[in-house]
Short mmCIF file of C-alpha atoms and ligand atoms in Angstrom, two decimals:
data_model
loop_
_atom_site.label_atom_id
_atom_site.label_comp_id
_atom_site.label_asym_id
_atom_site.label_seq_id
_atom_site.Cartn_x
_atom_site.Cartn_y
_atom_site.Cartn_z
CA MET M 1 -46.08 14.34 -44.49
CA LYS M 2 -42.44 15.38 -44.23
CA ALA M 3 -40.28 15.57 -47.34
CA ILE M 4 -38.13 12.67 -46.23
CA GLU M 5 -41.18 10.47 -45.69
CA LEU M 6 -42.48 11.40 -49.13
CA LEU M 7 -39.13 10.49 -50.68
CA ASN M 8 -39.19 7.18 -48.88
CA GLU M 9 -42.70 6.56 -50.10
CA ILE M 10 -41.67 7.31 -53.67
CA HIS M 11 -38.67 5.07 -53.29
CA ASN M 12 -40.88 2.21 -52.14
CA ILE M 13 -43.50 2.54 -54.86
CA ASP M 14 -43.74 -0.55 -57.02
CA SER M 15 -43.46 0.95 -60.47
CA TYR M 16 -43.73 -2.33 -62.34
CA LYS M 17 -46.91 -3.43 -64.02
CA ARG M 18 -47.40 -7.15 -64.05
CA PHE M 19 -49.02 -8.82 -67.02
CA GLY M 20 -50.02 -12.31 -68.03
CA LYS M 21 -52.01 -13.81 -70.84
CA VAL M 22 -55.05 -16.03 -71.04
CA ALA M 23 -54.28 -19.66 -71.87
CA ARG M 24 -57.54 -21.54 -71.37
CA VAL M 25 -61.11 -21.04 -70.29
CA VAL M 26 -62.72 -23.98 -68.51
CA GLY M 27 -66.34 -23.41 -67.53
CA LEU M 28 -66.37 -20.44 -65.17
CA MET M 29 -62.61 -20.40 -64.80
CA ILE M 30 -59.97 -18.56 -66.76
CA GLU M 31 -56.44 -19.95 -66.67
CA SER M 32 -53.67 -17.57 -67.49
CA GLN M 33 -49.93 -17.71 -67.76
CA GLY M 34 -48.94 -15.08 -65.20
CA PRO M 35 -49.24 -12.43 -63.90
CA GLU M 36 -47.49 -12.68 -60.55
CA ALA M 37 -50.38 -12.40 -58.08
CA SER M 38 -51.75 -13.84 -54.84
CA ILE M 39 -55.07 -15.43 -54.00
CA GLY M 40 -57.80 -12.80 -53.69
CA ASP M 41 -55.97 -10.24 -55.87
CA VAL M 42 -58.02 -8.39 -58.43
CA CYS M 43 -56.82 -8.51 -62.08
CA HIS M 44 -58.07 -6.79 -65.20
CA ILE M 45 -58.48 -8.82 -68.37
CA TYR M 46 -58.50 -6.94 -71.67
CA VAL M 47 -61.08 -8.54 -73.95
CA GLY M 48 -62.75 -7.79 -77.27
CA SER M 49 -61.22 -6.78 -80.57
CA SER M 50 -58.30 -4.39 -80.54
CA LYS M 51 -60.59 -1.58 -81.74
CA LYS M 52 -63.26 -2.10 -79.13
CA GLN M 53 -61.27 -3.33 -76.21
CA ARG M 54 -62.80 -3.38 -72.72
CA LYS M 55 -61.53 -4.22 -69.30
CA VAL M 56 -63.10 -7.07 -67.33
CA THR M 57 -62.44 -7.40 -63.60
CA ALA M 58 -61.55 -10.84 -62.24
CA GLU M 59 -60.16 -12.31 -59.04
CA VAL M 60 -57.41 -14.86 -58.48
CA VAL M 61 -59.09 -17.89 -56.93
CA GLY M 62 -56.36 -20.51 -57.23
CA PHE M 63 -53.34 -21.90 -59.05
CA ARG M 64 -52.88 -25.05 -61.07
CA ASP M 65 -49.37 -26.05 -62.08
CA GLU M 66 -47.89 -22.90 -63.55
CA PHE M 67 -51.23 -21.30 -64.24
CA VAL M 68 -53.17 -18.64 -62.38
CA ILE M 69 -56.88 -19.43 -62.06
CA LEU M 70 -59.10 -16.38 -62.34
CA MET M 71 -62.80 -15.91 -61.92
CA PRO M 72 -64.47 -12.93 -63.59
CA PHE M 73 -66.94 -10.62 -61.83
CA THR M 74 -69.12 -10.45 -64.94
CA ASN M 75 -70.20 -12.96 -67.56
CA ILE M 76 -67.85 -12.75 -70.53
CA ASN M 77 -68.02 -14.33 -73.94
CA ASP M 78 -65.59 -12.27 -76.00
CA ILE M 79 -62.47 -13.54 -74.29
CA SER M 80 -59.79 -15.18 -76.45
CA PRO M 81 -56.48 -17.01 -76.01
CA GLY M 82 -53.72 -14.49 -75.46
CA SER M 83 -56.01 -11.82 -73.94
CA ILE M 84 -53.86 -9.68 -71.67
CA VAL M 85 -54.25 -10.00 -67.88
CA GLU M 86 -53.02 -7.14 -65.72
CA ALA M 87 -52.45 -7.57 -61.98
CA THR M 88 -53.51 -4.80 -59.59
CA SER M 89 -51.71 -6.53 -56.69
CA LYS M 90 -54.64 -5.60 -54.43
CA PRO M 91 -57.74 -7.42 -53.24
CA LEU M 92 -61.19 -5.96 -53.94
CA GLN M 93 -61.93 -2.53 -52.48
CA VAL M 94 -65.16 -0.54 -52.41
CA LYS M 95 -65.93 3.11 -51.72
CA VAL M 96 -67.80 3.88 -48.51
CA GLY M 97 -69.00 6.98 -46.72
CA SER M 98 -72.14 8.71 -45.52
CA GLY M 99 -72.82 9.75 -49.13
CA LEU M 100 -73.79 6.14 -49.76
CA ILE M 101 -76.80 6.25 -47.41
CA GLY M 102 -80.06 5.90 -49.34
CA LYS M 103 -78.33 4.22 -52.28
CA VAL M 104 -78.68 0.81 -53.85
CA VAL M 105 -75.31 -0.55 -54.98
CA ASP M 106 -73.93 -3.73 -56.54
CA SER M 107 -71.28 -6.03 -55.07
CA LEU M 108 -68.50 -3.74 -56.29
CA GLY M 109 -70.13 -0.81 -54.50
CA LEU M 110 -71.33 0.91 -57.69
CA PRO M 111 -74.83 2.44 -57.84
CA LEU M 112 -77.28 0.07 -59.49
CA ASP M 113 -79.02 2.89 -61.37
CA GLY M 114 -75.75 3.69 -63.18
CA SER M 115 -75.36 7.08 -61.45
CA LEU M 116 -71.96 8.30 -60.27
CA LEU M 117 -70.80 7.80 -56.69
CA PRO M 118 -70.85 10.95 -54.56
CA LYS M 119 -67.54 12.62 -53.71
CA GLY M 120 -65.72 12.20 -50.42
CA LEU M 121 -65.92 8.42 -50.01
CA SER M 122 -63.06 6.29 -48.61
CA SER M 123 -61.80 2.98 -50.02
CA VAL M 124 -62.06 -0.08 -47.84
CA GLY M 125 -61.04 -3.69 -48.49
CA THR M 126 -64.04 -6.03 -48.60
CA ASP M 127 -62.28 -8.96 -46.96
CA GLN M 128 -61.48 -8.13 -43.33
CA SER M 129 -60.64 -10.24 -40.32
CA PRO M 130 -63.17 -10.48 -37.49
CA PRO M 131 -62.38 -8.32 -34.43
CA ASN M 132 -60.15 -9.97 -31.82
CA PRO M 133 -62.51 -11.84 -29.47
CA MET M 134 -60.60 -10.55 -26.42
CA ASP M 135 -61.21 -6.93 -27.45
CA ARG M 136 -64.93 -7.35 -27.98
CA PRO M 137 -67.18 -5.70 -25.43
CA THR M 138 -69.97 -8.00 -24.26
CA ILE M 139 -73.53 -7.17 -25.28
CA GLU M 140 -75.13 -5.14 -22.48
CA GLU M 141 -77.90 -3.09 -24.05
CA SER M 142 -80.96 -3.98 -26.06
CA ILE M 143 -81.88 -2.47 -29.41
CA ASP M 144 -85.42 -1.60 -30.58
CA VAL M 145 -86.36 -3.50 -33.69
CA GLY M 146 -89.96 -2.24 -33.66
CA VAL M 147 -91.50 -5.70 -33.99
CA ARG M 148 -93.55 -6.54 -30.88
CA VAL M 149 -92.95 -10.28 -30.73
CA ILE M 150 -89.19 -9.71 -30.98
CA ASP M 151 -88.83 -6.73 -28.64
CA SER M 152 -90.94 -8.34 -25.93
CA LEU M 153 -90.18 -12.07 -26.14
CA LEU M 154 -86.95 -12.37 -28.14
CA THR M 155 -85.18 -9.16 -27.16
CA VAL M 156 -82.15 -8.42 -29.32
CA GLY M 157 -78.98 -6.79 -27.98
CA LYS M 158 -76.85 -4.18 -29.71
CA GLY M 159 -74.25 -6.27 -31.52
CA GLN M 160 -76.18 -9.55 -31.35
CA ARG M 161 -76.24 -11.83 -34.42
CA VAL M 162 -79.42 -13.72 -35.14
CA GLY M 163 -80.41 -16.24 -37.80
CA ILE M 164 -83.91 -16.05 -39.28
CA PHE M 165 -84.81 -19.55 -40.44
CA ALA M 166 -87.62 -19.82 -42.95
CA GLY M 167 -88.88 -21.35 -46.14
CA SER M 168 -89.95 -19.16 -49.04
CA GLY M 169 -93.07 -17.02 -48.84
CA VAL M 170 -93.44 -17.02 -45.05
CA GLY M 171 -92.66 -13.36 -44.59
CA LYS M 172 -88.87 -12.91 -44.46
CA SER M 173 -88.74 -9.85 -46.69
CA THR M 174 -91.73 -8.25 -45.00
CA LEU M 175 -90.15 -8.76 -41.57
CA LEU M 176 -86.77 -7.37 -42.65
CA GLY M 177 -88.54 -4.35 -44.15
CA MET M 178 -90.41 -3.74 -40.89
CA ILE M 179 -87.20 -3.95 -38.88
CA ALA M 180 -85.41 -1.60 -41.28
CA ARG M 181 -88.17 1.00 -41.00
CA ASN M 182 -88.80 0.72 -37.26
CA THR M 183 -85.43 0.05 -35.64
CA THR M 184 -83.60 2.63 -33.56
CA ALA M 185 -80.26 1.56 -35.10
CA ASP M 186 -78.36 4.48 -36.64
CA LEU M 187 -78.23 2.90 -40.07
CA ASN M 188 -79.23 -0.26 -41.95
CA VAL M 189 -77.01 -2.13 -44.39
CA ILE M 190 -79.09 -4.64 -46.32
CA ALA M 191 -77.52 -7.32 -48.52
CA LEU M 192 -79.87 -9.01 -50.98
CA ILE M 193 -77.98 -12.03 -52.28
CA GLY M 194 -79.19 -14.48 -54.89
CA GLU M 195 -82.77 -13.19 -55.15
CA ARG M 196 -84.48 -12.74 -58.49
CA GLY M 197 -84.54 -9.22 -59.92
CA ARG M 198 -88.30 -8.93 -59.39
CA GLU M 199 -87.98 -9.80 -55.70
CA VAL M 200 -85.30 -7.15 -55.26
CA LYS M 201 -87.49 -4.47 -56.80
CA GLU M 202 -90.46 -5.55 -54.66
CA PHE M 203 -88.35 -5.47 -51.51
CA ILE M 204 -86.98 -2.00 -52.15
CA GLU M 205 -90.25 -0.46 -53.28
CA ARG M 206 -92.80 -2.25 -51.12
CA ASP M 207 -91.15 -3.73 -48.01
CA LEU M 208 -88.46 -1.11 -47.42
CA GLY M 209 -90.24 1.84 -49.01
CA PRO M 210 -88.78 5.35 -49.31
CA GLU M 211 -88.75 5.87 -45.53
CA GLY M 212 -86.72 2.69 -45.00
CA LEU M 213 -84.35 3.36 -47.89
CA LYS M 214 -83.60 6.84 -46.53
CA ARG M 215 -81.77 5.22 -43.58
CA SER M 216 -80.29 2.25 -45.42
CA ILE M 217 -77.62 1.19 -47.85
CA VAL M 218 -78.74 -1.74 -49.99
CA VAL M 219 -76.23 -4.09 -51.65
CA VAL M 220 -77.69 -6.27 -54.39
CA ALA M 221 -76.33 -9.37 -56.16
CA THR M 222 -79.14 -11.10 -58.04
CA SER M 223 -79.34 -14.81 -58.81
CA ASP M 224 -78.32 -14.35 -62.46
CA GLN M 225 -74.95 -12.86 -61.52
CA PRO M 226 -71.77 -14.95 -61.42
CA ALA M 227 -71.08 -16.79 -58.17
CA LEU M 228 -68.17 -14.50 -57.37
CA MET M 229 -70.42 -11.42 -57.46
CA ARG M 230 -72.89 -13.09 -55.12
CA ILE M 231 -70.15 -13.91 -52.62
CA LYS M 232 -68.71 -10.41 -52.87
CA GLY M 233 -72.13 -8.92 -52.15
CA ALA M 234 -71.95 -10.45 -48.69
CA TYR M 235 -68.38 -9.21 -48.16
CA THR M 236 -69.10 -5.71 -49.46
CA ALA M 237 -72.19 -5.27 -47.27
CA THR M 238 -70.25 -6.48 -44.24
CA ALA M 239 -67.35 -4.11 -45.04
CA ILE M 240 -69.77 -1.17 -45.34
CA ALA M 241 -71.30 -2.05 -41.96
CA GLU M 242 -67.79 -2.32 -40.46
CA TYR M 243 -66.87 1.12 -41.77
CA PHE M 244 -69.80 2.71 -39.93
CA ARG M 245 -69.19 0.61 -36.81
CA ASP M 246 -65.65 2.00 -36.69
CA LYS M 247 -67.20 5.49 -36.77
CA GLY M 248 -68.94 4.60 -33.50
CA LEU M 249 -72.41 3.89 -34.89
CA ASN M 250 -74.90 1.16 -34.03
CA VAL M 251 -75.42 -0.50 -37.39
CA MET M 252 -78.09 -3.02 -38.36
CA LEU M 253 -76.93 -5.51 -41.00
CA MET M 254 -79.45 -7.75 -42.71
CA MET M 255 -78.36 -10.46 -45.11
CA ASP M 256 -80.99 -12.24 -47.19
CA SER M 257 -79.92 -14.94 -47.60
CA VAL M 258 -76.79 -16.47 -46.18
CA THR M 259 -77.83 -19.80 -47.74
CA ARG M 260 -77.44 -18.26 -51.19
CA VAL M 261 -73.98 -16.99 -50.16
CA ALA M 262 -73.07 -20.55 -49.18
CA MET M 263 -74.39 -21.85 -52.51
CA ALA M 264 -72.25 -19.34 -54.40
CA GLN M 265 -69.19 -20.43 -52.43
CA ARG M 266 -70.03 -24.04 -53.25
CA GLU M 267 -70.19 -23.18 -56.95
CA ILE M 268 -66.73 -21.62 -56.79
CA GLY M 269 -65.34 -24.46 -54.67
CA LEU M 270 -66.54 -27.10 -57.10
CA ALA M 271 -65.20 -25.13 -60.07
CA VAL M 272 -61.70 -24.93 -58.59
CA GLY M 273 -61.77 -28.64 -57.85
CA GLU M 274 -62.68 -28.94 -54.17
CA PRO M 275 -64.32 -32.22 -53.16
CA PRO M 276 -68.02 -32.05 -52.36
CA THR M 277 -68.91 -33.12 -48.80
CA THR M 278 -72.31 -32.82 -47.05
CA LYS M 279 -75.10 -32.04 -49.55
CA GLY M 280 -72.48 -31.16 -52.16
CA TYR M 281 -71.14 -28.28 -50.05
CA THR M 282 -67.36 -28.04 -50.25
CA PRO M 283 -65.01 -27.60 -47.26
CA SER M 284 -64.41 -23.93 -48.14
CA VAL M 285 -68.10 -23.20 -47.49
CA PHE M 286 -67.75 -24.30 -43.89
CA ALA M 287 -64.51 -22.32 -43.58
CA THR M 288 -66.00 -19.15 -45.12
CA LEU M 289 -69.23 -18.95 -43.11
CA PRO M 290 -67.72 -18.49 -39.63
CA LYS M 291 -65.21 -15.98 -41.01
CA LEU M 292 -68.00 -13.94 -42.57
CA LEU M 293 -70.47 -14.13 -39.69
CA GLU M 294 -67.85 -13.39 -37.03
CA ARG M 295 -67.10 -10.03 -38.63
CA THR M 296 -70.32 -8.51 -37.27
CA GLY M 297 -71.14 -7.98 -33.60
CA THR M 298 -69.44 -5.52 -31.27
CA ASN M 299 -66.00 -3.92 -31.38
CA GLN M 300 -64.38 -1.15 -29.31
CA HIS M 301 -66.01 1.57 -31.40
CA GLY M 302 -69.58 0.55 -32.18
CA THR M 303 -71.86 -2.38 -32.89
CA ILE M 304 -73.25 -4.32 -35.83
CA THR M 305 -76.48 -6.08 -34.94
CA ALA M 306 -77.03 -8.65 -37.67
CA PHE M 307 -79.91 -10.68 -39.04
CA TYR M 308 -78.97 -13.49 -41.42
CA THR M 309 -81.77 -15.34 -43.17
CA VAL M 310 -81.35 -19.05 -43.74
CA LEU M 311 -83.55 -20.97 -46.17
CA VAL M 312 -84.91 -24.16 -44.70
CA ASP M 313 -86.83 -26.57 -46.88
CA GLY M 314 -89.82 -28.08 -45.11
CA ASP M 315 -88.59 -27.06 -41.67
CA ASP M 316 -85.41 -29.12 -41.96
CA MET M 317 -83.35 -27.30 -39.35
CA ASN M 318 -80.59 -29.90 -39.57
CA GLU M 319 -79.66 -29.13 -43.14
CA PRO M 320 -75.86 -28.45 -43.11
CA ILE M 321 -75.98 -24.68 -43.67
CA ALA M 322 -78.77 -24.15 -41.13
CA ASP M 323 -76.89 -26.27 -38.64
CA THR M 324 -73.57 -24.44 -39.14
CA VAL M 325 -75.12 -20.97 -39.01
CA ARG M 326 -77.16 -21.76 -35.89
CA GLY M 327 -73.97 -22.84 -34.15
CA ILE M 328 -72.17 -19.59 -34.94
CA LEU M 329 -74.88 -17.06 -34.06
CA ASP M 330 -76.34 -15.85 -30.74
CA GLY M 331 -79.92 -16.71 -31.49
CA HIS M 332 -82.37 -18.05 -34.03
CA PHE M 333 -85.86 -17.00 -35.00
CA VAL M 334 -87.97 -19.59 -36.80
CA LEU M 335 -90.64 -18.43 -39.23
CA ASP M 336 -93.30 -21.10 -39.35
CA ARG M 337 -95.30 -21.86 -42.47
CA GLN M 338 -98.23 -23.19 -40.43
CA LEU M 339 -98.55 -19.83 -38.67
CA ALA M 340 -98.31 -17.97 -41.99
CA ASN M 341 -101.03 -20.20 -43.44
CA LYS M 342 -103.25 -19.30 -40.47
CA GLY M 343 -102.60 -15.63 -41.17
CA GLN M 344 -100.52 -15.11 -38.06
CA PHE M 345 -97.93 -12.54 -39.16
CA PRO M 346 -95.08 -12.03 -38.37
CA ALA M 347 -95.02 -15.85 -38.45
CA ILE M 348 -92.34 -16.20 -35.76
CA ASN M 349 -92.75 -19.43 -33.80
CA VAL M 350 -91.89 -18.13 -30.34
CA LEU M 351 -91.48 -21.55 -28.77
CA LYS M 352 -88.96 -22.66 -31.39
CA SER M 353 -87.04 -19.36 -31.33
CA ILE M 354 -84.46 -18.07 -28.90
CA SER M 355 -82.40 -14.96 -28.24
CA ARG M 356 -79.38 -16.16 -26.30
CA VAL M 357 -78.60 -12.65 -25.10
CA MET M 358 -82.06 -11.68 -23.81
CA ASN M 359 -81.71 -12.86 -20.22
CA HIS M 360 -78.56 -10.78 -19.67
CA ILE M 361 -80.02 -7.54 -20.94
CA VAL M 362 -83.64 -7.26 -19.80
CA ALA M 363 -85.16 -6.23 -16.46
CA THR M 364 -86.38 -8.98 -14.13
CA GLU M 365 -90.06 -8.10 -14.41
CA HIS M 366 -89.88 -8.19 -18.19
CA LYS M 367 -88.13 -11.55 -18.08
CA ILE M 368 -90.75 -13.05 -15.76
CA SER M 369 -93.63 -11.84 -17.95
CA ALA M 370 -91.96 -13.25 -21.07
CA GLU M 371 -91.40 -16.61 -19.38
CA LYS M 372 -95.03 -16.71 -18.24
CA LEU M 373 -96.26 -16.03 -21.78
CA ARG M 374 -94.07 -18.82 -23.16
CA GLU M 375 -95.41 -21.19 -20.52
CA LEU M 376 -99.04 -20.37 -21.33
CA LEU M 377 -98.45 -20.69 -25.05
CA SER M 378 -96.61 -23.97 -24.64
CA THR M 379 -99.39 -25.42 -22.45
CA TYR M 380 -101.98 -24.43 -25.05
CA ILE M 381 -99.99 -25.80 -28.02
CA ASN M 382 -99.39 -29.13 -26.23
CA SER M 383 -103.13 -29.64 -25.76
CA GLU M 384 -104.24 -27.87 -28.95
CA ASP M 385 -105.31 -31.03 -30.76
CA LEU M 386 -107.45 -32.16 -27.84
CA ILE M 387 -108.98 -28.70 -27.46
CA ASN M 388 -109.75 -28.43 -31.17
CA ILE M 389 -111.58 -31.75 -31.43
CA GLY M 390 -113.50 -30.97 -28.26
CA ALA M 391 -111.88 -33.79 -26.30
CA TYR M 392 -110.68 -31.48 -23.56
CA LYS M 393 -113.21 -30.89 -20.77
CA ARG M 394 -112.94 -27.53 -19.06
CA GLY M 395 -112.09 -27.87 -15.41
CA SER M 396 -109.89 -30.95 -15.89
CA SER M 397 -106.68 -28.95 -15.54
CA ARG M 398 -106.20 -25.53 -14.02
CA GLU M 399 -103.15 -24.83 -16.25
CA ILE M 400 -104.91 -25.72 -19.47
CA ASP M 401 -107.97 -23.68 -18.50
CA GLU M 402 -105.73 -20.70 -17.86
CA ALA M 403 -103.90 -21.21 -21.18
CA ILE M 404 -107.22 -21.37 -23.05
CA ARG M 405 -108.34 -18.11 -21.43
CA TYR M 406 -105.14 -16.37 -22.40
CA TYR M 407 -104.71 -17.82 -25.88
CA PRO M 408 -106.76 -15.35 -28.00
CA LYS M 409 -105.12 -12.39 -26.26
CA ILE M 410 -101.66 -13.86 -26.78
CA ILE M 411 -102.29 -14.38 -30.48
CA SER M 412 -103.51 -10.85 -31.01
CA PHE M 413 -100.48 -9.64 -29.05
CA LEU M 414 -98.14 -11.61 -31.34
CA LYS M 415 -99.74 -10.36 -34.55
CA GLN M 416 -98.57 -7.08 -36.05
CA GLY M 417 -99.58 -5.37 -39.27
CA THR M 418 -96.81 -4.56 -41.70
CA HIS M 419 -97.17 -0.82 -41.19
CA GLU M 420 -97.97 -0.88 -37.51
CA SER M 421 -95.02 0.67 -35.72
CA ILE M 422 -94.51 0.07 -32.01
CA SER M 423 -91.60 1.02 -29.76
CA ARG M 424 -89.91 -1.54 -27.57
CA ASP M 425 -91.11 0.15 -24.39
CA GLU M 426 -94.72 0.05 -25.56
CA SER M 427 -94.34 -3.64 -26.43
CA ILE M 428 -92.93 -4.47 -23.01
CA GLU M 429 -95.71 -2.54 -21.25
CA MET M 430 -98.30 -4.41 -23.33
CA LEU M 431 -96.69 -7.72 -22.41
CA LYS M 432 -96.76 -6.94 -18.70
CA ALA M 433 -100.35 -5.70 -18.91
CA LEU M 434 -101.39 -8.82 -20.81
CA ILE M 435 -99.87 -11.17 -18.23
CA GLY M 436 -101.30 -9.00 -15.41
CA THR M 437 -104.91 -9.46 -16.61
CA GLY M 438 -105.08 -13.05 -15.47
CA GLY M 439 -106.37 -14.11 -18.89
N1 ADP V 1 -96.78 -8.74 -41.17
C1 ADP V 1 -97.55 -9.22 -42.18
N2 ADP V 1 -98.86 -8.91 -42.23
C2 ADP V 1 -99.65 -9.39 -43.22
N3 ADP V 1 -99.21 -10.18 -44.24
C3 ADP V 1 -97.93 -10.51 -44.27
C4 ADP V 1 -97.01 -10.06 -43.25
N4 ADP V 1 -95.79 -10.58 -43.52
C5 ADP V 1 -95.92 -11.31 -44.66
N5 ADP V 1 -97.19 -11.28 -45.12
C6 ADP V 1 -97.72 -11.97 -46.33
O1 ADP V 1 -96.83 -13.01 -46.75
C7 ADP V 1 -96.46 -12.83 -48.11
C8 ADP V 1 -95.03 -13.29 -48.34
O2 ADP V 1 -94.16 -12.47 -47.59
P1 ADP V 1 -92.64 -12.19 -48.03
O3 ADP V 1 -92.11 -11.26 -46.99
O4 ADP V 1 -92.54 -11.74 -49.45
O5 ADP V 1 -92.04 -13.64 -47.86
P2 ADP V 1 -90.57 -14.21 -48.20
O6 ADP V 1 -89.64 -13.05 -48.31
O7 ADP V 1 -90.26 -15.10 -47.03
O8 ADP V 1 -90.67 -14.98 -49.45
C9 ADP V 1 -96.69 -11.36 -48.39
O9 ADP V 1 -97.02 -11.11 -49.71
C10 ADP V 1 -97.84 -11.01 -47.47
O10 ADP V 1 -99.07 -11.28 -48.10
MG1 MG V 2 -88.42 -12.55 -49.95
#
């Protein structure tokens, strides 16, 4: 930098520190008189006795009359009237860089094991705007996820965003772990939002394993953390993925679950006085979700392929969050409890799932084989009850006879052991060979 530029920079530095003081605490909210700050700015609150003072980080979430409404990133109980609030005049930033790969961090980007961050990281803001839609390259190429049913029948494109809809215990974590270990993406960013601590440990140790962690950055905000931390987990993970996309990489982002992110936003919305609408969700939830989910996908430099899990109770796909998310994304995979109960894992219900990008990116022969398999499966499922009670007589319908012949082979094709790793090309060859057998 030239001397004159430096002088200008010095001249423009804001050398004031802005302070306020705590007036009231209402539930999760802290109201303070001052400091001068904008929505989304981070502030530090000095709490505790004067001898043992510590700094708590909070964010400006609103204003009421003359007061600034702050929400802390941690639970605090030693706050008192008059506690000093210092503005940083900046929204939340986290440190990112290749040194973060293989690490498990919290929503503020700090290692969960308490270790120090490596040197050489850059600061990025967690709240970014989605890329301009006009500048976004269309999705042209597929990406290996290493799960046969997906690669062959629900092919995912580089930069595609897919919702995984499922209840609890049907194999979400196992599936995400498989994808993280098997995918040909350059790097995984995995956000675990609102899970219990035990589930997080199980995911990292069992589902992801050391080989998966080696090529991943995991961001964790457990269910016991304040709503703001849970929301920020989603933002931080997305910002990390964006950083690597801007470096030209093909990033895989997995967020488990986006429903818990929506619930955290609802908690904040209700606390700042928003009116509840559908199922108690506040308007800001429906404003936040598209903004968050539109940040992934392609840009001029690289791609973020994203999987967002959505919790659906008893297969209720019309629940407001499921409905909103499905409308934003380019595909949805439904994990079916009935299949899981039968031991068919991964429990993806092919007929209820769709990849909206697949037809643009796969070869014709592959497409035809995939369509044929769907047709056979659908014919079988439609007559399954009749077949099972023995009411179907062989020879009555050529289609159903064919579907019955194929069915056992299709099921064993769809099943995949957790540690069975298969490339996309192998999966496609197997699909073509299966259809070519004639059942
Ligand atoms: N590919 C698979 N092969 C065999 N069993 C599986 C597979 N995926 C899931 N399971 C079984 O389902 C259980 C629940 O899976 P999990 O991924 O923890 O579900 P969720 O994250 O949806 O709660 C696992 O403990 C495992 O027994
Ligand atoms: Mg799980």
